[in-house]
PDB file of C-alpha atoms and ligand atoms in Angstrom:
ATOM      1  CA  UNK A   1     -26.980 -17.887  -0.425  1.00 45.00           C
ATOM      2  CA  UNK A   2     -26.640 -14.460  -0.129  1.00 47.00           C
ATOM      3  CA  UNK A   3     -24.756 -12.657  -3.062  1.00 42.00           C
ATOM      4  CA  UNK A   4     -24.099  -9.067  -1.953  1.00 45.00           C
ATOM      5  CA  UNK A   5     -23.737  -6.859  -4.117  1.00 44.00           C
ATOM      6  CA  UNK A   6     -21.458  -3.482  -4.116  1.00 46.00           C
ATOM      7  CA  UNK A   7     -23.519  -0.450  -3.217  1.00 52.00           C
ATOM      8  CA  UNK A   8     -22.610   2.065  -6.027  1.00 51.00           C
ATOM      9  CA  UNK A   9     -21.069   5.049  -4.953  1.00 52.00           C
ATOM     10  CA  UNK A  10     -22.135   8.905  -5.743  1.00 55.00           C
ATOM     11  CA  UNK A  11     -18.721   9.828  -5.796  1.00 54.00           C
ATOM     12  CA  UNK A  12     -18.518   9.161  -9.444  1.00 51.00           C
ATOM     13  CA  UNK A  13     -21.622  11.250 -10.570  1.00 60.00           C
ATOM     14  CA  UNK A  14     -20.086  13.831  -8.301  1.00 55.00           C
ATOM     15  CA  UNK A  15     -16.701  14.704  -9.880  1.00 51.00           C
ATOM     16  CA  UNK A  16     -18.368  14.330 -12.684  1.00 56.00           C
ATOM     17  CA  UNK A  17     -20.691  16.786 -11.986  1.00 51.00           C
ATOM     18  CA  UNK A  18     -18.319  18.509 -10.845  1.00 50.00           C
ATOM     19  CA  UNK A  19     -15.526  18.773 -14.373  1.00 48.00           C
ATOM     20  CA  UNK A  20     -19.129  19.854 -15.740  1.00 51.00           C
ATOM     21  CA  UNK A  21     -19.621  23.129 -14.521  1.00 48.00           C
ATOM     22  CA  UNK A  22     -15.893  23.936 -15.070  1.00 42.00           C
ATOM     23  CA  UNK A  23     -15.572  22.786 -18.631  1.00 44.00           C
ATOM     24  CA  UNK A  24     -18.566  25.388 -18.431  1.00 42.00           C
ATOM     25  CA  UNK A  25     -17.715  28.215 -16.793  1.00 42.00           C
ATOM     26  CA  UNK A  26     -14.105  27.615 -18.708  1.00 40.00           C
ATOM     27  CA  UNK A  27     -16.217  28.577 -22.072  1.00 41.00           C
ATOM     28  CA  UNK A  28     -18.599  31.173 -20.760  1.00 45.00           C
ATOM     29  CA  UNK A  29     -15.315  33.457 -19.478  1.00 43.00           C
ATOM     30  CA  UNK A  30     -14.030  32.281 -22.690  1.00 43.00           C
ATOM     31  CA  UNK A  31     -10.640  30.985 -20.257  1.00 42.00           C
ATOM     32  CA  UNK A  32      -9.942  34.524 -19.017  1.00 43.00           C
ATOM     33  CA  UNK A  33      -8.630  31.736 -16.070  1.00 42.00           C
ATOM     34  CA  UNK A  34      -6.065  30.519 -17.783  1.00 42.00           C
ATOM     35  CA  UNK A  35      -4.979  33.824 -19.914  1.00 42.00           C
ATOM     36  CA  UNK A  36      -4.580  36.056 -16.172  1.00 46.00           C
ATOM     37  CA  UNK A  37      -2.053  33.068 -15.607  1.00 50.00           C
ATOM     38  CA  UNK A  38       0.064  33.409 -18.110  1.00 53.00           C
ATOM     39  CA  UNK A  39      -0.436  37.699 -18.612  1.00 64.00           C
ATOM     40  CA  UNK A  40       1.646  37.493 -15.657  1.00 74.00           C
ATOM     41  CA  UNK A  41       5.607  36.711 -15.713  1.00 86.00           C
ATOM     42  CA  UNK A  42       7.643  36.127 -12.646  1.00 92.00           C
ATOM     43  CA  UNK A  43      10.092  38.922 -12.059  1.00 94.00           C
ATOM     44  CA  UNK A  44      13.239  38.409 -10.810  1.00 96.00           C
ATOM     45  CA  UNK A  45      15.318  40.642  -9.258  1.00 97.00           C
ATOM     46  CA  UNK A  46      19.005  40.278 -10.211  1.00 97.00           C
ATOM     47  CA  UNK A  47      21.784  41.829  -7.259  1.00 98.00           C
ATOM     48  CA  UNK A  48      25.509  42.631  -8.254  1.00 98.00           C
ATOM     49  CA  UNK A  49      27.437  43.971  -6.272  1.00 97.00           C
ATOM     50  CA  UNK A  50      30.735  46.226  -7.517  1.00 95.00           C
ATOM     51  CA  UNK A  51      32.607  44.501  -5.003  1.00 96.00           C
ATOM     52  CA  UNK A  52      32.571  41.595  -3.266  1.00 95.00           C
ATOM     53  CA  UNK A  53      30.648  40.669  -0.442  1.00 97.00           C
ATOM     54  CA  UNK A  54      30.535  38.711   2.632  1.00 97.00           C
ATOM     55  CA  UNK A  55      27.469  35.484   2.386  1.00 97.00           C
ATOM     56  CA  UNK A  56      26.012  37.641   6.230  1.00 97.00           C
ATOM     57  CA  UNK A  57      25.860  40.926   3.844  1.00 98.00           C
ATOM     58  CA  UNK A  58      23.164  38.598   1.387  1.00 98.00           C
ATOM     59  CA  UNK A  59      21.826  37.434   3.963  1.00 98.00           C
ATOM     60  CA  UNK A  60      20.527  40.799   5.483  1.00 97.00           C
ATOM     61  CA  UNK A  61      19.718  42.305   2.779  1.00 98.00           C
ATOM     62  CA  UNK A  62      17.481  39.695   0.993  1.00 98.00           C
ATOM     63  CA  UNK A  63      15.543  39.389   4.043  1.00 97.00           C
ATOM     64  CA  UNK A  64      15.142  43.054   4.840  1.00 96.00           C
ATOM     65  CA  UNK A  65      14.899  42.723   0.597  1.00 97.00           C
ATOM     66  CA  UNK A  66      11.738  39.815   1.322  1.00 96.00           C
ATOM     67  CA  UNK A  67      10.306  42.857   4.330  1.00 94.00           C
ATOM     68  CA  UNK A  68      10.637  45.734   1.997  1.00 94.00           C
ATOM     69  CA  UNK A  69       9.443  44.684  -1.100  1.00 94.00           C
ATOM     70  CA  UNK A  70       6.511  43.074   0.696  1.00 93.00           C
ATOM     71  CA  UNK A  71       5.248  46.147   2.862  1.00 92.00           C
ATOM     72  CA  UNK A  72       1.820  47.321   2.247  1.00 92.00           C
ATOM     73  CA  UNK A  73       3.480  50.402   0.386  1.00 91.00           C
ATOM     74  CA  UNK A  74       5.014  48.779  -2.279  1.00 93.00           C
ATOM     75  CA  UNK A  75       3.467  46.061  -3.265  1.00 93.00           C
ATOM     76  CA  UNK A  76       0.422  48.938  -3.334  1.00 92.00           C
ATOM     77  CA  UNK A  77       2.864  50.976  -5.565  1.00 91.00           C
ATOM     78  CA  UNK A  78       3.114  47.541  -8.063  1.00 91.00           C
ATOM     79  CA  UNK A  79       5.969  44.957  -6.337  1.00 94.00           C
ATOM     80  CA  UNK A  80       5.256  41.696  -7.154  1.00 93.00           C
ATOM     81  CA  UNK A  81       5.950  40.275  -3.695  1.00 90.00           C
ATOM     82  CA  UNK A  82       6.294  37.222  -5.651  1.00 92.00           C
ATOM     83  CA  UNK A  83       9.947  38.239  -7.133  1.00 95.00           C
ATOM     84  CA  UNK A  84      12.503  35.948  -7.131  1.00 95.00           C
ATOM     85  CA  UNK A  85      15.858  37.453  -5.789  1.00 97.00           C
ATOM     86  CA  UNK A  86      18.931  36.583  -6.700  1.00 97.00           C
ATOM     87  CA  UNK A  87      22.877  37.343  -6.198  1.00 97.00           C
ATOM     88  CA  UNK A  88      24.380  38.261  -9.754  1.00 96.00           C
ATOM     89  CA  UNK A  89      27.350  36.212  -9.302  1.00 94.00           C
ATOM     90  CA  UNK A  90      25.331  33.230  -9.319  1.00 91.00           C
ATOM     91  CA  UNK A  91      23.993  33.648 -12.789  1.00 91.00           C
ATOM     92  CA  UNK A  92      24.895  30.863 -15.058  1.00 89.00           C
ATOM     93  CA  UNK A  93      25.423  31.738 -18.923  1.00 88.00           C
ATOM     94  CA  UNK A  94      21.701  30.515 -20.114  1.00 88.00           C
ATOM     95  CA  UNK A  95      19.790  31.503 -17.481  1.00 87.00           C
ATOM     96  CA  UNK A  96      16.185  32.058 -18.899  1.00 87.00           C
ATOM     97  CA  UNK A  97      14.065  34.985 -17.061  1.00 87.00           C
ATOM     98  CA  UNK A  98      10.826  36.052 -17.692  1.00 88.00           C
ATOM     99  CA  UNK A  99      10.964  39.652 -16.662  1.00 91.00           C
ATOM    100  CA  UNK A 100      13.920  41.280 -14.874  1.00 94.00           C
ATOM    101  CA  UNK A 101      15.462  44.119 -13.151  1.00 97.00           C
ATOM    102  CA  UNK A 102      19.069  43.960 -12.101  1.00 97.00           C
ATOM    103  CA  UNK A 103      19.874  45.908  -9.037  1.00 98.00           C
ATOM    104  CA  UNK A 104      23.743  47.405  -8.886  1.00 98.00           C
ATOM    105  CA  UNK A 105      25.270  48.131  -5.136  1.00 98.00           C
ATOM    106  CA  UNK A 106      27.840  50.413  -5.800  1.00 96.00           C
ATOM    107  CA  UNK A 107      31.495  51.477  -3.957  1.00 95.00           C
ATOM    108  CA  UNK A 108      32.038  49.600  -0.879  1.00 96.00           C
ATOM    109  CA  UNK A 109      28.829  47.799   1.471  1.00 97.00           C
ATOM    110  CA  UNK A 110      30.227  47.499   4.835  1.00 97.00           C
ATOM    111  CA  UNK A 111      29.123  49.965   6.901  1.00 96.00           C
ATOM    112  CA  UNK A 112      31.849  51.187   9.265  1.00 94.00           C
ATOM    113  CA  UNK A 113      32.583  53.456  11.940  1.00 92.00           C
ATOM    114  CA  UNK A 114      33.131  57.317  10.464  1.00 90.00           C
ATOM    115  CA  UNK A 115      32.257  60.763  12.045  1.00 89.00           C
ATOM    116  CA  UNK A 116      30.120  62.290  10.716  1.00 85.00           C
ATOM    117  CA  UNK A 117      29.608  64.769   6.591  1.00 82.00           C
ATOM    118  CA  UNK A 118      28.612  66.531   5.010  1.00 79.00           C
ATOM    119  CA  UNK A 119      25.643  63.795   1.853  1.00 71.00           C
ATOM    120  CA  UNK A 120      27.318  64.586  -1.397  1.00 77.00           C
ATOM    121  CA  UNK A 121      25.221  63.040  -3.738  1.00 84.00           C
ATOM    122  CA  UNK A 122      23.124  60.580  -4.109  1.00 91.00           C
ATOM    123  CA  UNK A 123      22.218  57.653  -2.464  1.00 94.00           C
ATOM    124  CA  UNK A 124      21.090  55.690  -5.353  1.00 95.00           C
ATOM    125  CA  UNK A 125      19.404  56.182  -9.003  1.00 95.00           C
ATOM    126  CA  UNK A 126      17.850  54.826 -12.740  1.00 95.00           C
ATOM    127  CA  UNK A 127      17.893  56.070 -15.582  1.00 94.00           C
ATOM    128  CA  UNK A 128      15.361  57.285 -18.499  1.00 93.00           C
ATOM    129  CA  UNK A 129      16.377  56.304 -21.688  1.00 93.00           C
ATOM    130  CA  UNK A 130      13.501  57.437 -24.311  1.00 92.00           C
ATOM    131  CA  UNK A 131      10.237  58.978 -22.511  1.00 92.00           C
ATOM    132  CA  UNK A 132      10.986  54.844 -20.213  1.00 95.00           C
ATOM    133  CA  UNK A 133      12.647  54.468 -16.243  1.00 95.00           C
ATOM    134  CA  UNK A 134      14.706  51.165 -17.253  1.00 96.00           C
ATOM    135  CA  UNK A 135      14.832  48.265 -14.629  1.00 97.00           C
ATOM    136  CA  UNK A 136      18.588  49.202 -14.355  1.00 97.00           C
ATOM    137  CA  UNK A 137      18.972  50.480 -10.117  1.00 97.00           C
ATOM    138  CA  UNK A 138      21.687  52.086  -8.877  1.00 97.00           C
ATOM    139  CA  UNK A 139      22.617  51.636  -5.138  1.00 97.00           C
ATOM    140  CA  UNK A 140      25.642  54.146  -3.674  1.00 95.00           C
ATOM    141  CA  UNK A 141      27.110  52.101  -1.273  1.00 96.00           C
ATOM    142  CA  UNK A 142      29.637  54.256  -0.011  1.00 94.00           C
ATOM    143  CA  UNK A 143      27.029  57.231   0.389  1.00 93.00           C
ATOM    144  CA  UNK A 144      25.124  54.816   2.379  1.00 94.00           C
ATOM    145  CA  UNK A 145      27.843  54.369   5.207  1.00 94.00           C
ATOM    146  CA  UNK A 146      29.046  58.089   4.853  1.00 92.00           C
ATOM    147  CA  UNK A 147      25.340  58.257   6.270  1.00 91.00           C
ATOM    148  CA  UNK A 148      25.336  55.664   8.404  1.00 93.00           C
ATOM    149  CA  UNK A 149      28.934  55.324   9.478  1.00 93.00           C
ATOM    150  CA  UNK A 150      28.055  58.511  12.628  1.00 91.00           C
ATOM    151  CA  UNK A 151      25.555  55.807  14.324  1.00 89.00           C
ATOM    152  CA  UNK A 152      27.665  52.598  13.406  1.00 91.00           C
ATOM    153  CA  UNK A 153      30.585  52.691  16.320  1.00 88.00           C
ATOM    154  CA  UNK A 154      28.645  50.573  19.159  1.00 86.00           C
ATOM    155  CA  UNK A 155      27.457  48.421  17.170  1.00 91.00           C
ATOM    156  CA  UNK A 156      28.223  44.392  16.681  1.00 93.00           C
ATOM    157  CA  UNK A 157      29.423  43.727  13.465  1.00 94.00           C
ATOM    158  CA  UNK A 158      26.527  41.606  12.712  1.00 95.00           C
ATOM    159  CA  UNK A 159      24.629  44.386  13.569  1.00 94.00           C
ATOM    160  CA  UNK A 160      26.435  46.572  11.812  1.00 95.00           C
ATOM    161  CA  UNK A 161      25.561  44.061   8.172  1.00 97.00           C
ATOM    162  CA  UNK A 162      21.991  43.521   9.411  1.00 95.00           C
ATOM    163  CA  UNK A 163      21.362  47.704   9.213  1.00 95.00           C
ATOM    164  CA  UNK A 164      23.513  47.920   6.358  1.00 97.00           C
ATOM    165  CA  UNK A 165      20.756  45.734   4.679  1.00 97.00           C
ATOM    166  CA  UNK A 166      17.850  47.141   5.525  1.00 95.00           C
ATOM    167  CA  UNK A 167      19.010  50.285   4.223  1.00 95.00           C
ATOM    168  CA  UNK A 168      19.553  49.342   0.877  1.00 97.00           C
ATOM    169  CA  UNK A 169      16.463  47.249   0.843  1.00 96.00           C
ATOM    170  CA  UNK A 170      15.512  50.705   1.378  1.00 95.00           C
ATOM    171  CA  UNK A 171      16.910  52.284  -1.573  1.00 95.00           C
ATOM    172  CA  UNK A 172      16.229  49.689  -4.136  1.00 97.00           C
ATOM    173  CA  UNK A 173      12.188  49.577  -3.405  1.00 96.00           C
ATOM    174  CA  UNK A 174      11.953  53.428  -3.459  1.00 95.00           C
ATOM    175  CA  UNK A 175      14.217  52.910  -7.004  1.00 96.00           C
ATOM    176  CA  UNK A 176      11.681  49.852  -7.803  1.00 96.00           C
ATOM    177  CA  UNK A 177       9.233  51.723  -7.112  1.00 95.00           C
ATOM    178  CA  UNK A 178      10.093  54.551 -10.180  1.00 95.00           C
ATOM    179  CA  UNK A 179      10.675  51.120 -12.529  1.00 95.00           C
ATOM    180  CA  UNK A 180       7.315  49.667 -11.868  1.00 94.00           C
ATOM    181  CA  UNK A 181       5.451  52.872 -11.658  1.00 94.00           C
ATOM    182  CA  UNK A 182       7.440  54.212 -14.294  1.00 95.00           C
ATOM    183  CA  UNK A 183       6.631  58.186 -12.548  1.00 93.00           C
ATOM    184  CA  UNK A 184       9.385  59.560 -11.926  1.00 93.00           C
ATOM    185  CA  UNK A 185       7.545  62.196  -8.708  1.00 92.00           C
ATOM    186  CA  UNK A 186       8.162  61.012  -5.308  1.00 92.00           C
ATOM    187  CA  UNK A 187       5.671  60.861  -2.605  1.00 91.00           C
ATOM    188  CA  UNK A 188       5.466  63.323   0.736  1.00 88.00           C
ATOM    189  CA  UNK A 189       6.148  60.049   3.005  1.00 88.00           C
ATOM    190  CA  UNK A 190       7.248  56.649   2.996  1.00 90.00           C
ATOM    191  CA  UNK A 191       9.905  54.897   0.911  1.00 91.00           C
ATOM    192  CA  UNK A 192       8.871  57.681  -2.009  1.00 92.00           C
ATOM    193  CA  UNK A 193      10.164  60.122  -0.516  1.00 90.00           C
ATOM    194  CA  UNK A 194      12.740  62.421  -2.014  1.00 89.00           C
ATOM    195  CA  UNK A 195      14.622  62.905   0.360  1.00 88.00           C
ATOM    196  CA  UNK A 196      15.948  60.419   3.782  1.00 89.00           C
ATOM    197  CA  UNK A 197      17.593  60.716   6.727  1.00 86.00           C
ATOM    198  CA  UNK A 198      18.334  57.644   8.963  1.00 88.00           C
ATOM    199  CA  UNK A 199      15.226  57.308  10.757  1.00 87.00           C
ATOM    200  CA  UNK A 200      13.879  56.691   7.242  1.00 88.00           C
ATOM    201  CA  UNK A 201      16.598  54.517   6.060  1.00 88.00           C
ATOM    202  CA  UNK A 202      15.880  52.166   9.099  1.00 87.00           C
ATOM    203  CA  UNK A 203      12.053  53.052   9.231  1.00 82.00           C
ATOM    204  CA  UNK A 204      11.365  49.315   9.463  1.00 77.00           C
ATOM    205  CA  UNK A 205      14.338  48.393  12.068  1.00 80.00           C
ATOM    206  CA  UNK A 206      11.969  48.264  15.294  1.00 73.00           C
ATOM    207  CA  UNK A 207      15.489  48.857  17.506  1.00 74.00           C
ATOM    208  CA  UNK A 208      15.411  52.062  15.839  1.00 71.00           C
ATOM    209  CA  UNK A 209      12.320  53.502  16.000  1.00 59.00           C
ATOM    210  CA  UNK A 210      12.200  55.452  19.331  1.00 45.00           C
ATOM    211  CA  UNK A 211      15.434  56.920  18.897  1.00 51.00           C
ATOM    212  CA  UNK A 212      14.595  59.731  16.767  1.00 44.00           C
ATOM    213  CA  UNK A 213      16.854  62.354  18.619  1.00 35.00           C
ATOM    214  CA  UNK A 214      20.153  60.706  19.249  1.00 45.00           C
ATOM    215  CA  UNK A 215      20.177  59.522  15.757  1.00 44.00           C
ATOM    216  CA  UNK A 216      19.709  63.587  14.933  1.00 46.00           C
ATOM    217  CA  UNK A 217      17.883  65.154  11.494  1.00 49.00           C
ATOM    218  CA  UNK A 218      20.830  65.056   8.777  1.00 52.00           C
ATOM    219  CA  UNK A 219      18.707  63.882   5.642  1.00 60.00           C
ATOM    220  CA  UNK A 220      20.332  62.542   3.176  1.00 64.00           C
ATOM    221  CA  UNK A 221      19.376  63.387  -1.039  1.00 64.00           C
ATOM    222  CA  UNK A 222      17.724  60.137  -1.530  1.00 70.00           C
ATOM    223  CA  UNK A 223      17.735  58.658  -5.234  1.00 73.00           C
ATOM    224  CA  UNK A 224      16.879  60.745  -8.669  1.00 73.00           C
ATOM    225  CA  UNK A 225      15.910  59.798 -12.282  1.00 78.00           C
ATOM    226  CA  UNK A 226      18.214  60.885 -14.796  1.00 78.00           C
ATOM    227  CA  UNK A 227      18.459  60.872 -18.343  1.00 78.00           C
ATOM    228  CA  UNK A 228      16.105  62.508 -20.787  1.00 71.00           C
ATOM    229  CA  UNK A 229      11.802  64.195 -20.211  1.00 60.00           C
TER     230      UNK A 229
HETATM  231 ZN1   ZN B   1      13.461  58.553  -6.281  1.00 73.35          ZN
END
């Protein structure tokens, strides 16, 4: 009678070799892989609306924020693309986050059609205290509505919601770059400019890009860093 012995698999030897290789790498690098992981706490952006917003407004804002914070310019300026977005009214007591930034939406963020007015104030701001730009971002919805209002006349309600979300996200990312870089300065173009017009606010909006003349050249004071020097 022939007895067949199972063929010895080489798989355990290969697995053992791989484990050994990983251990050698970890010893050689002093555990750098593990440290690199733990040295980058995840950022959570918590958005507080001073006035109640509709579900569609939250959806539009967070969708635009996801796009804006993952843009090349934003990520190059230190904004983490894996940031978690949270609604302030969904924060429960005892919530623990590793690294948080708060956004305060000031005023009414409903975009309504309105006649042209002269810009009066900043679209957003952050504060610098004892040399540190604090992780609290303020967005001036009232000023945004004044800027975008003349363009809102022919828009449907869902389009207004979308446009307002894009504009708010643009201002948030501008201020967020001040916080992430701890730099109060401004760039000559893109989201770090010191003043925005309607085209800048809606830079990521494909259906707005080709309408430069129609939307005029009105400029709004964008943003500021207020506080000590
Ligand atoms: Zn600024």
